[in-house]
Structure formats: C-alpha cells, structure tokens
PDB file of C-alpha atoms in Angstrom:
ATOM      1  CA  MET B 441      13.646  53.944  25.386  1.00  0.00           C
ATOM      2  CA  ASN B 442      11.559  56.265  22.702  1.00  0.00           C
ATOM      3  CA  SER B 443       9.431  55.965  20.029  1.00  0.00           C
ATOM      4  CA  ASP B 444      11.488  56.663  17.160  1.00  0.00           C
ATOM      5  CA  VAL B 445      13.980  53.981  18.836  1.00  0.00           C
ATOM      6  CA  LEU B 446      11.675  51.023  18.881  1.00  0.00           C
ATOM      7  CA  SER B 447      10.916  52.138  15.371  1.00  0.00           C
ATOM      8  CA  TRP B 448      14.471  52.046  14.274  1.00  0.00           C
ATOM      9  CA  LEU B 449      14.709  49.006  16.203  1.00  0.00           C
ATOM     10  CA  LEU B 450      11.853  47.184  13.450  1.00  0.00           C
ATOM     11  CA  ALA B 451      12.935  48.580  11.159  1.00  0.00           C
ATOM     12  CA  GLN B 452      16.255  46.472  11.637  1.00  0.00           C
ATOM     13  CA  LEU B 453      14.798  44.170  13.515  1.00  0.00           C
ATOM     14  CA  GLY B 454      12.212  42.730  11.382  1.00  0.00           C
ATOM     15  CA  ARG B 455       7.835  43.875  13.161  1.00  0.00           C
ATOM     16  CA  ASP B 456       7.794  39.945  14.222  1.00  0.00           C
ATOM     17  CA  ALA B 457      10.416  41.504  17.347  1.00  0.00           C
ATOM     18  CA  ASP B 458       9.286  41.382  20.381  1.00  0.00           C
ATOM     19  CA  PRO B 459       8.900  45.200  21.660  1.00  0.00           C
ATOM     20  CA  THR B 460       8.824  44.290  24.865  1.00  0.00           C
ATOM     21  CA  ASP B 461      11.910  42.298  25.058  1.00  0.00           C
ATOM     22  CA  LEU B 462      13.406  44.910  22.838  1.00  0.00           C
ATOM     23  CA  ALA B 463      12.504  47.388  25.762  1.00  0.00           C
ATOM     24  CA  ALA B 464      14.617  45.085  28.105  1.00  0.00           C
ATOM     25  CA  ARG B 465      17.389  44.963  26.334  1.00  0.00           C
ATOM     26  CA  TYR B 466      17.407  48.998  26.005  1.00  0.00           C
ATOM     27  CA  ASP B 467      17.256  49.492  28.822  1.00  0.00           C
ATOM     28  CA  ARG B 468      20.234  47.067  29.976  1.00  0.00           C
ATOM     29  CA  LEU B 469      22.496  48.066  26.813  1.00  0.00           C
ATOM     30  CA  ARG B 470      21.797  51.846  26.476  1.00  0.00           C
ATOM     31  CA  SER B 471      22.744  51.512  22.676  1.00  0.00           C
ATOM     32  CA  ALA B 472      19.637  51.082  19.833  1.00  0.00           C
ATOM     33  CA  ARG B 473      23.143  49.664  17.328  1.00  0.00           C
ATOM     34  CA  ALA B 474      24.635  47.340  20.737  1.00  0.00           C
ATOM     35  CA  VAL B 475      20.481  45.732  20.965  1.00  0.00           C
ATOM     36  CA  ALA B 476      19.579  44.976  17.250  1.00  0.00           C
ATOM     37  CA  GLN B 477      23.964  44.135  16.823  1.00  0.00           C
ATOM     38  CA  GLU B 478      22.970  41.203  19.739  1.00  0.00           C
ATOM     39  CA  VAL B 479      19.894  39.901  18.231  1.00  0.00           C
ATOM     40  CA  LEU B 480      21.407  39.855  15.577  1.00  0.00           C
ATOM     41  CA  HIS B 481      24.677  37.977  16.623  1.00  0.00           C
ATOM     42  CA  GLU B 482      21.611  35.842  19.169  1.00  0.00           C
ATOM     43  CA  ARG B 483      19.346  35.089  15.313  1.00  0.00           C
ATOM     44  CA  ILE B 484      22.972  33.397  14.083  1.00  0.00           C
ATOM     45  CA  ALA B 485      24.237  32.072  17.008  1.00  0.00           C
ATOM     46  CA  ALA B 486      19.995  29.729  16.939  1.00  0.00           C
ATOM     47  CA  LEU B 487      21.242  29.255  12.836  1.00  0.00           C
ATOM     48  CA  VAL B 488      24.379  27.946  14.039  1.00  0.00           C
ATOM     49  CA  ALA B 489      23.631  25.503  16.099  1.00  0.00           C
ATOM     50  CA  GLU B 490      21.725  23.594  14.075  1.00  0.00           C
ATOM     51  CA  PRO B 491      22.779  21.262  11.639  1.00  0.00           C
ATOM     52  CA  LEU B 492      22.688  24.317   8.006  1.00  0.00           C
ATOM     53  CA  LYS B 493      22.268  22.084   5.247  1.00  0.00           C
ATOM     54  CA  VAL B 494      19.606  18.805   5.869  1.00  0.00           C
ATOM     55  CA  THR B 495      18.858  16.664   2.370  1.00  0.00           C
ATOM     56  CA  VAL B 496      16.692  13.993   2.337  1.00  0.00           C
ATOM     57  CA  ASN B 497      17.149  12.138  -1.253  1.00  0.00           C
ATOM     58  CA  GLY B 498      14.288  12.848  -3.421  1.00  0.00           C
ATOM     59  CA  VAL B 499      12.063  14.279  -1.065  1.00  0.00           C
ATOM     60  CA  ALA B 500      13.156  18.541   0.102  1.00  0.00           C
ATOM     61  CA  THR B 501      16.310  20.056   1.202  1.00  0.00           C
ATOM     62  CA  ILE B 502      16.263  22.695   3.491  1.00  0.00           C
ATOM     63  CA  ASP B 503      19.500  25.059   3.355  1.00  0.00           C
ATOM     64  CA  ASN B 504      19.687  27.716   6.142  1.00  0.00           C
ATOM     65  CA  SER B 505      24.099  28.967   5.084  1.00  0.00           C
ATOM     66  CA  THR B 506      22.230  31.402   2.782  1.00  0.00           C
ATOM     67  CA  ASN B 507      20.492  33.037   5.558  1.00  0.00           C
ATOM     68  CA  VAL B 508      23.266  33.045   7.792  1.00  0.00           C
ATOM     69  CA  ALA B 509      25.247  35.027   4.883  1.00  0.00           C
ATOM     70  CA  ALA B 510      22.463  37.297   5.065  1.00  0.00           C
ATOM     71  CA  LEU B 511      22.424  37.882   8.562  1.00  0.00           C
ATOM     72  CA  GLU B 512      26.059  38.235   8.741  1.00  0.00           C
ATOM     73  CA  ARG B 513      25.399  41.130   5.464  1.00  0.00           C
ATOM     74  CA  ARG B 514      22.892  42.559   8.077  1.00  0.00           C
ATOM     75  CA  LEU B 515      24.601  42.860  10.967  1.00  0.00           C
ATOM     76  CA  SER B 516      27.585  44.251   9.551  1.00  0.00           C
ATOM     77  CA  GLN B 517      25.904  46.977   7.237  1.00  0.00           C
ATOM     78  CA  LEU B 518      24.662  48.134  10.573  1.00  0.00           C
ATOM     79  CA  ALA B 519      27.865  49.824  11.342  1.00  0.00           C
ATOM     80  CA  GLU B 520      26.803  52.567   8.903  1.00  0.00           C
ATOM     81  CA  ALA B 521      23.265  53.155  10.233  1.00  0.00           C
ATOM     82  CA  ARG B 522      22.550  55.584  11.150  1.00  0.00           C
ATOM     83  CA  PRO B 523      20.363  54.326  14.632  1.00  0.00           C
ATOM     84  CA  PRO B 524      18.466  58.476  16.792  1.00  0.00           C
ATOM     85  CA  ASP B 525      20.015  57.718  19.787  1.00  0.00           C
ATOM     86  CA  ASP B 526      23.476  58.037  18.553  1.00  0.00           C
ATOM     87  CA  PRO B 527      25.009  61.061  20.169  1.00  0.00           C
ATOM     88  CA  THR B 528      27.314  62.049  17.179  1.00  0.00           C
ATOM     89  CA  PRO B 529      25.465  64.237  14.074  1.00  0.00           C
ATOM     90  CA  ALA B 530      25.767  62.988  10.120  1.00  0.00           C
ATOM     91  CA  PHE B 531      27.422  66.249  10.093  1.00  0.00           C
ATOM     92  CA  ALA B 532      30.261  66.215  12.762  1.00  0.00           C
ATOM     93  CA  GLN B 533      33.557  65.610  11.101  1.00  0.00           C
ATOM     94  CA  VAL B 534      36.890  66.624  12.934  1.00  0.00           C
ATOM     95  CA  SER B 535      39.632  68.293  10.123  1.00  0.00           C
ATOM     96  CA  THR B 536      42.345  70.758  11.185  1.00  0.00           C
ATOM     97  CA  VAL B 537      43.039  73.784   9.653  1.00  0.00           C
ATOM     98  CA  GLN B 538      47.203  74.895   9.352  1.00  0.00           C
ATOM     99  CA  LEU B 539      46.615  79.229  10.552  1.00  0.00           C
ATOM    100  CA  CYS B 540      49.235  81.045   8.549  1.00  0.00           C
ATOM    101  CA  ALA B 541      50.135  84.721   9.970  1.00  0.00           C
ATOM    102  CA  ARG B 542      49.930  87.766   6.770  1.00  0.00           C
ATOM    103  CA  ARG B 543      52.902  89.414   6.023  1.00  0.00           C
ATOM    104  CA  ARG B 544      52.417  92.927   7.522  1.00  0.00           C
ATOM    105  CA  ARG B 545      52.414  96.408   5.407  1.00  0.00           C
TER     106      ARG B 545
END
C-alpha cells in the first residue's frame, strides 16, 4: 500500500485508524474501497451489538442511533468516492456511435 492509498483511507475513516491494521487489510483485500467498507461495517456492527439507546431517568440518555445512521451514510458515499488505487480513470466512459456511409459524388 502506498502513501496515497493510506492518506485516502485515513481521510475516509479518520486519523485514529491504525495504519498497520489498514495495511494488513489492504494486503488481504487488494482494494482501498474494500478496506474502507470493511472497517465501516465493523464499526456499525459494534454499535448495533450494544443497545442503541440507554436512558437513566433524570440522569442521562445515551443514543447511538444517529451514529449508526452517520456511518451508513458514509458507507453509501464510498460508492461515489474514487480511491487512488481505482484502475478506472474518472473520465473513462463507454459510448456508442453509429457510423453511416456518405453518398459518393
């Protein structure tokens, strides 16, 4: 994994992500997008495994449902993001053109 990919992953996942863990995942998955998706799925699973909302009457309320929604939005935004290891150039598009013969004079 080169420094561009690591920088992109840290920008997507936050600076607190462990670069060694990201490098190991990248070696296994071979795609920056797949690494980011896997990390976000794990974060969502960790939040959902615990109760999303805990209320102690008159003392405190902890609500993690907005965190889950934010992570899910981030996960959907990854589909549009272009990681540095993406082999498809941003301008590459497929189009068809019908060719017609000209009349000869």
